[in-house]
Short mmCIF file of C-alpha atoms in Angstrom, two decimals:
data_model
loop_
_atom_site.label_atom_id
_atom_site.label_comp_id
_atom_site.label_asym_id
_atom_site.label_seq_id
_atom_site.Cartn_x
_atom_site.Cartn_y
_atom_site.Cartn_z
CA MET A 171 5.98 8.97 -25.08
CA ARG A 172 7.55 7.12 -22.17
CA ARG A 173 6.33 7.33 -18.60
CA LEU A 174 8.78 7.83 -15.75
CA ALA A 175 7.44 4.84 -13.81
CA GLY A 176 10.95 3.50 -13.53
CA LEU A 177 11.91 6.40 -11.30
CA LEU A 178 9.88 5.06 -8.40
CA VAL A 179 9.93 2.00 -6.22
CA VAL A 180 6.37 0.93 -7.06
CA PRO A 181 4.28 -0.88 -4.42
CA LEU A 182 2.38 -3.96 -5.53
CA LEU A 183 -0.91 -2.10 -5.34
CA LEU A 184 0.13 0.31 -8.10
CA LEU A 185 0.66 -2.45 -10.63
CA SER A 186 -2.98 -2.32 -11.74
CA THR A 187 -4.66 -3.54 -14.78
CA ALA A 188 -17.58 -0.33 -12.56
CA ALA A 189 -19.35 -2.17 -10.41
CA CYS A 190 -21.78 -1.43 -7.59
CA GLY A 191 -21.45 -2.36 -3.94
CA SER A 192 -23.76 -5.00 -2.58
CA ASP A 193 -26.22 -4.41 0.24
CA ASP A 194 -26.30 -8.13 1.06
CA LYS A 195 -24.96 -8.43 4.58
CA GLY A 196 -24.42 -12.20 4.38
CA SER A 197 -24.44 -14.48 7.38
CA ASP A 198 -22.15 -13.89 10.35
CA SER A 199 -19.92 -16.48 12.02
CA ALA A 200 -16.70 -16.48 14.00
CA SER A 201 -14.76 -15.91 10.78
CA MET A 202 -17.29 -13.87 8.78
CA LYS A 203 -19.08 -10.58 9.37
CA ASN A 204 -21.51 -8.89 6.99
CA GLY A 205 -20.44 -11.20 4.20
CA LEU A 206 -16.71 -10.44 4.48
CA PRO A 207 -13.89 -12.08 6.47
CA ALA A 208 -13.94 -10.94 10.10
CA ILE A 209 -11.22 -8.81 11.62
CA THR A 210 -10.06 -11.10 14.41
CA ALA A 211 -7.43 -8.80 15.95
CA GLY A 212 -6.38 -5.16 15.60
CA GLN A 213 -9.92 -3.96 15.03
CA LYS A 214 -9.41 -0.29 15.87
CA PHE A 215 -8.48 2.41 13.38
CA GLY A 216 -4.70 2.66 13.24
CA GLU A 217 -4.05 -0.88 14.44
CA LYS A 218 -2.68 -3.52 12.08
CA PRO A 219 -5.64 -5.84 11.48
CA THR A 220 -5.69 -9.61 11.27
CA LEU A 221 -8.22 -11.08 8.84
CA ALA A 222 -9.90 -14.46 8.96
CA LYS A 223 -10.08 -16.66 5.88
CA GLY A 224 -13.18 -16.15 3.80
CA GLU A 225 -15.93 -18.78 4.02
CA GLY A 226 -18.28 -19.85 1.25
CA ASP A 227 -18.56 -18.11 -2.10
CA PRO A 228 -16.95 -14.67 -2.30
CA PRO A 229 -19.05 -11.66 -3.37
CA LYS A 230 -19.49 -11.33 -7.12
CA GLU A 231 -19.70 -7.53 -6.91
CA LEU A 232 -17.68 -4.91 -5.07
CA LYS A 233 -18.61 -5.01 -1.39
CA VAL A 234 -17.71 -2.19 1.00
CA GLU A 235 -18.34 -2.28 4.75
CA VAL A 236 -17.57 0.65 7.06
CA VAL A 237 -15.89 -0.89 10.10
CA SER A 238 -15.72 2.45 11.91
CA GLU A 239 -16.79 5.80 10.47
CA GLY A 240 -14.59 8.87 10.75
CA LYS A 241 -15.67 12.46 11.18
CA GLY A 242 -13.65 14.01 8.37
CA PRO A 243 -14.70 15.20 4.91
CA VAL A 244 -16.11 12.77 2.37
CA THR A 245 -13.62 11.59 -0.24
CA LYS A 246 -14.30 12.37 -3.89
CA LYS A 247 -12.82 11.53 -7.24
CA GLY A 248 -9.61 13.48 -7.83
CA ASP A 249 -8.65 13.75 -4.15
CA ALA A 250 -5.16 12.79 -3.04
CA LEU A 251 -5.59 10.20 -0.30
CA GLN A 252 -3.18 8.91 2.30
CA VAL A 253 -4.10 5.52 3.71
CA ASN A 254 -2.84 2.49 5.58
CA TYR A 255 -4.00 -0.89 4.33
CA LEU A 256 -3.74 -4.65 4.58
CA GLY A 257 -4.61 -6.90 1.64
CA GLN A 258 -5.40 -10.61 1.66
CA SER A 259 -6.88 -13.10 -0.79
CA TRP A 260 -10.33 -14.46 0.08
CA ASP A 261 -9.10 -18.04 0.42
CA SER A 262 -5.98 -17.23 2.42
CA THR A 263 -5.02 -16.43 6.00
CA LYS A 264 -1.79 -14.71 4.98
CA PRO A 265 -1.69 -11.06 3.79
CA PHE A 266 0.02 -10.47 0.46
CA ASP A 267 0.76 -6.82 1.24
CA ASN A 268 0.32 -4.20 3.96
CA SER A 269 1.57 -0.73 4.75
CA PHE A 270 1.44 -1.11 8.54
CA ASP A 271 4.65 -3.14 8.67
CA ARG A 272 6.46 -0.64 6.43
CA GLY A 273 5.55 2.22 8.74
CA GLN A 274 4.85 4.33 5.65
CA PRO A 275 1.28 5.25 4.60
CA PHE A 276 0.34 4.80 0.98
CA ASP A 277 -0.58 7.79 -1.22
CA VAL A 278 -2.98 7.57 -4.13
CA THR A 279 -5.03 9.95 -6.27
CA LEU A 280 -8.61 8.69 -6.18
CA GLY A 281 -10.08 7.82 -9.56
CA ALA A 282 -6.85 8.42 -11.47
CA GLY A 283 -6.34 4.78 -12.40
CA GLN A 284 -3.18 4.50 -10.30
CA VAL A 285 -4.54 1.46 -8.46
CA ILE A 286 -6.91 -1.44 -9.08
CA LYS A 287 -10.48 -0.43 -9.89
CA GLY A 288 -11.85 -1.86 -6.67
CA TRP A 289 -9.83 0.67 -4.71
CA ASP A 290 -10.86 3.65 -6.84
CA GLN A 291 -14.50 2.71 -6.47
CA GLY A 292 -14.48 1.43 -2.90
CA LEU A 293 -12.75 4.42 -1.34
CA GLU A 294 -14.83 7.10 -3.03
CA GLY A 295 -17.54 8.59 -0.81
CA GLN A 296 -15.97 7.52 2.48
CA LYS A 297 -15.20 9.87 5.37
CA VAL A 298 -11.62 10.66 6.35
CA GLY A 299 -10.85 8.87 9.61
CA SER A 300 -12.85 5.81 8.59
CA ARG A 301 -11.76 2.19 8.51
CA VAL A 302 -13.38 0.30 5.66
CA GLU A 303 -13.23 -3.31 4.55
CA ILE A 304 -13.50 -3.93 0.82
CA GLY A 305 -14.22 -7.20 -0.99
CA ILE A 306 -12.99 -6.95 -4.58
CA PRO A 307 -13.98 -9.45 -7.31
CA PRO A 308 -11.32 -10.42 -9.86
CA GLU A 309 -12.54 -8.10 -12.60
CA LEU A 310 -11.94 -5.11 -10.31
CA GLY A 311 -8.65 -6.52 -9.02
CA TYR A 312 -5.92 -8.35 -10.93
CA GLY A 313 -8.23 -10.44 -13.09
CA ALA A 314 -7.20 -13.61 -14.88
CA GLN A 315 -3.50 -12.73 -14.91
CA GLY A 316 -3.01 -12.40 -11.14
CA GLN A 317 -0.04 -10.52 -9.76
CA GLY A 318 2.92 -11.83 -7.76
CA ASP A 319 1.56 -13.91 -4.88
CA ILE A 320 -2.02 -13.18 -5.97
CA LYS A 321 -3.47 -16.09 -7.93
CA PRO A 322 -5.41 -15.59 -11.17
CA ASN A 323 -9.10 -14.79 -10.65
CA ALA A 324 -8.58 -14.10 -6.95
CA THR A 325 -11.13 -12.21 -4.88
CA LEU A 326 -9.27 -9.72 -2.71
CA VAL A 327 -10.10 -8.35 0.73
CA PHE A 328 -8.62 -5.09 2.00
CA VAL A 329 -8.87 -3.28 5.30
CA VAL A 330 -8.13 0.40 4.68
CA ASP A 331 -7.68 3.27 7.15
CA ILE A 332 -8.29 6.63 5.44
CA LEU A 333 -5.84 9.01 7.08
CA LYS A 334 -6.09 12.10 4.92
CA ALA A 335 -7.73 13.55 1.80
CA VAL A 336 -6.56 16.65 -0.06
CA THR A 337 -8.27 18.38 -2.98
CA ILE A 338 -5.83 18.73 -5.87
CA PRO A 339 -5.84 22.08 -7.70
CA LYS A 340 -5.64 22.02 -11.49
CA SER A 341 -2.57 24.23 -11.75
CA ALA A 342 0.14 26.15 -9.96
CA SER A 343 -0.83 29.61 -8.75
CA GLY A 344 1.04 32.62 -7.42
CA THR A 345 3.39 35.28 -8.70
CA PRO A 346 5.22 34.83 -12.04
CA VAL A 347 8.98 35.18 -11.65
CA ALA A 348 11.12 36.92 -14.26
CA GLN A 349 12.95 34.50 -16.57
CA ASP A 350 15.96 36.63 -17.45
CA ASP A 351 18.63 33.99 -18.09
CA LYS A 352 18.80 33.48 -21.85
CA ASN A 353 20.81 30.30 -21.33
CA LEU A 354 17.92 28.54 -19.58
CA PRO A 355 14.65 27.18 -20.96
CA LYS A 356 11.62 29.46 -20.94
CA VAL A 357 8.45 28.04 -19.39
CA GLY A 358 4.89 29.26 -19.91
CA THR A 359 3.01 30.84 -17.00
CA ASN A 360 -0.55 29.78 -17.90
CA THR A 361 -2.68 28.62 -14.97
CA ASP A 362 -5.57 27.05 -16.88
CA GLY A 363 -4.60 23.47 -16.15
CA LYS A 364 -3.14 22.94 -19.62
CA ALA A 365 0.49 22.03 -20.26
CA PRO A 366 2.91 24.98 -20.10
CA THR A 367 5.18 25.54 -23.06
CA VAL A 368 8.86 24.68 -22.60
CA THR A 369 11.33 26.31 -25.01
CA VAL A 370 14.91 25.05 -24.76
CA PRO A 371 17.63 27.48 -25.96
CA LYS A 372 20.19 26.55 -28.61
CA THR A 373 23.04 26.71 -26.13
CA ASP A 374 25.10 24.26 -24.12
CA PRO A 375 23.21 22.89 -21.11
CA PRO A 376 24.23 23.77 -17.55
CA THR A 377 26.58 21.36 -15.82
CA LYS A 378 24.95 21.77 -12.40
CA LEU A 379 21.38 21.25 -11.23
CA VAL A 380 19.01 24.17 -11.84
CA SER A 381 15.81 24.61 -9.82
CA ASN A 382 14.10 27.97 -10.37
CA TYR A 383 10.63 29.29 -9.65
CA ILE A 384 8.52 30.08 -12.71
CA ILE A 385 5.43 30.81 -10.60
CA GLU A 386 6.07 31.23 -6.87
CA SER A 387 3.30 30.38 -4.44
CA SER A 388 3.07 31.01 -0.70
CA GLY A 389 2.48 27.37 0.24
CA GLU A 390 4.37 25.13 2.61
CA THR A 391 7.94 24.12 1.82
CA VAL A 392 8.46 20.65 0.40
CA LYS A 393 10.55 18.36 2.61
CA ALA A 394 12.55 15.32 1.52
CA THR A 395 10.14 13.08 3.42
CA ASP A 396 7.00 14.36 1.67
CA THR A 397 4.92 12.84 -1.08
CA VAL A 398 4.06 15.50 -3.63
CA VAL A 399 1.30 15.44 -6.23
CA ALA A 400 2.57 17.11 -9.37
CA SER A 401 1.81 17.84 -12.99
CA TYR A 402 4.82 18.11 -15.27
CA VAL A 403 6.26 18.27 -18.76
CA ALA A 404 9.62 16.58 -19.29
CA THR A 405 11.83 17.27 -22.30
CA LEU A 406 15.32 16.51 -23.55
CA TRP A 407 17.68 19.48 -23.67
CA LYS A 408 19.28 18.21 -26.87
CA ASP A 409 16.26 18.63 -29.13
CA GLY A 410 13.49 19.90 -26.85
CA LYS A 411 11.51 16.72 -27.49
CA VAL A 412 8.87 15.93 -24.85
CA PHE A 413 9.46 12.42 -23.51
CA ASP A 414 6.86 12.46 -20.76
CA SER A 415 3.89 14.56 -19.66
CA THR A 416 1.16 14.12 -17.09
CA TYR A 417 -1.01 16.39 -19.24
CA THR A 418 -0.97 13.82 -22.03
CA ALA A 419 -1.83 11.10 -19.50
CA GLY A 420 -4.65 13.29 -18.17
CA LYS A 421 -3.77 12.90 -14.49
CA PRO A 422 -1.11 14.17 -12.07
CA ALA A 423 1.64 11.98 -10.65
CA ASN A 424 2.37 11.05 -7.04
CA PHE A 425 6.05 11.37 -6.12
CA PRO A 426 6.96 9.82 -2.74
CA LEU A 427 10.25 11.69 -2.47
CA PRO A 428 12.03 9.13 -0.27
CA GLN A 429 11.51 6.62 -3.09
CA LEU A 430 12.31 8.93 -6.02
CA THR A 431 15.55 7.71 -7.55
CA LEU A 432 16.06 10.47 -10.12
CA LYS A 433 18.25 12.65 -7.94
CA GLY A 434 17.91 15.89 -9.89
CA LEU A 435 14.12 15.78 -9.83
CA LYS A 436 14.02 15.02 -6.11
CA ASP A 437 16.61 17.67 -5.17
CA GLY A 438 14.91 20.20 -7.43
CA LEU A 439 11.59 19.80 -5.61
CA VAL A 440 12.85 19.79 -2.03
CA GLY A 441 12.78 23.29 -0.53
CA LYS A 442 10.29 24.66 -3.04
CA LYS A 443 6.80 25.87 -2.05
CA VAL A 444 3.65 23.88 -2.64
CA GLY A 445 1.49 25.53 -5.31
CA SER A 446 4.48 26.71 -7.33
CA ARG A 447 5.70 25.98 -10.86
CA VAL A 448 9.37 25.10 -11.00
CA LEU A 449 11.90 24.73 -13.80
CA ILE A 450 14.31 21.89 -13.10
CA VAL A 451 17.28 21.18 -15.34
CA ALA A 452 19.06 17.96 -14.41
CA PRO A 453 22.48 17.33 -15.99
CA PRO A 454 23.45 13.69 -16.64
CA SER A 455 25.15 13.42 -13.24
CA GLU A 456 21.78 14.27 -11.61
CA ALA A 457 19.72 12.15 -14.03
CA PHE A 458 20.58 8.83 -15.69
CA GLY A 459 24.30 9.42 -16.32
CA ASP A 460 25.86 7.28 -19.04
CA GLU A 461 22.96 4.81 -19.08
CA GLU A 462 20.15 4.72 -21.63
CA LYS A 463 16.80 4.63 -19.79
CA GLN A 464 13.37 4.01 -21.31
CA GLY A 465 14.48 5.42 -24.65
CA ILE A 466 16.20 8.44 -23.09
CA PRO A 467 19.72 8.58 -24.60
CA LYS A 468 22.71 8.24 -22.30
CA ASN A 469 24.34 11.44 -21.04
CA SER A 470 21.08 13.36 -21.53
CA THR A 471 20.30 16.62 -19.77
CA LEU A 472 16.64 16.57 -18.73
CA VAL A 473 14.30 19.55 -18.44
CA PHE A 474 11.20 19.51 -16.23
CA ALA A 475 8.45 22.08 -15.80
CA VAL A 476 6.73 20.94 -12.61
CA ASP A 477 3.58 22.22 -10.91
CA ILE A 478 3.74 21.19 -7.24
CA LEU A 479 -0.01 20.86 -6.78
CA THR A 480 -0.12 19.60 -3.19
CA LYS A 481 1.75 17.45 -0.72
CA MET A 482 0.69 14.70 1.64
#
């Protein structure tokens, strides 16, 4: 089964490969504070920080320091978080990545393995509205292989502003909608968090994009600028074969819609209500056209049953 990772422009942080935080504060200096590199400029929540270069030996365990504590709810495993961040190697004065310059917060589902382990562990149990600094040893970062500008066995330091946390429901919920068109796939209406069935008819596929409610919720309308958290089953029209499923992976997917390059999937989600289950049928012109992609044959019509669990 092939994942649809190629549909997204993937930030460096997502290209990932349990430890406990340390209570050792370390010694302070002009460039160090509580055992981590000091923030020398942009110290307030929301400001782009500047980090000093680390001094001495880096921490051997995950180290989390709350720079400023927010007043929001405490984050927990399974929450969808929206954050701003800056990342820098311990022995460097130059960041390797940050979201502040992009002007676009980063969305991640906590504990879903979408990011390096140091993030999943370091951000859990923090209050929304907090700024935290995290020192991440190699085994909880990119390890011996490194990644891009990050050297092998690098200790990483991140400053992270936690902007938002949303609890993700296990399934769509709302009112089932009649599925009367015999020429379209039939989708199950179970709401137990398990994969819905998708039955593709033995007919010619539609030539235009289809986006129909299977279960209609009363949530907010999805906009083209949103990031949605979704569970889905994706099949080929030709033989009904499932080529991707978040249920098999055991975790929902984050779709930043401005970065979603599969046009039919993006257009099929925009305008629909959060909390709903939607049938999307994308003809080749709205999918991958005459190109073979990740084992999906060229000129394939794709069928998606998508639960729009929440949006950021």
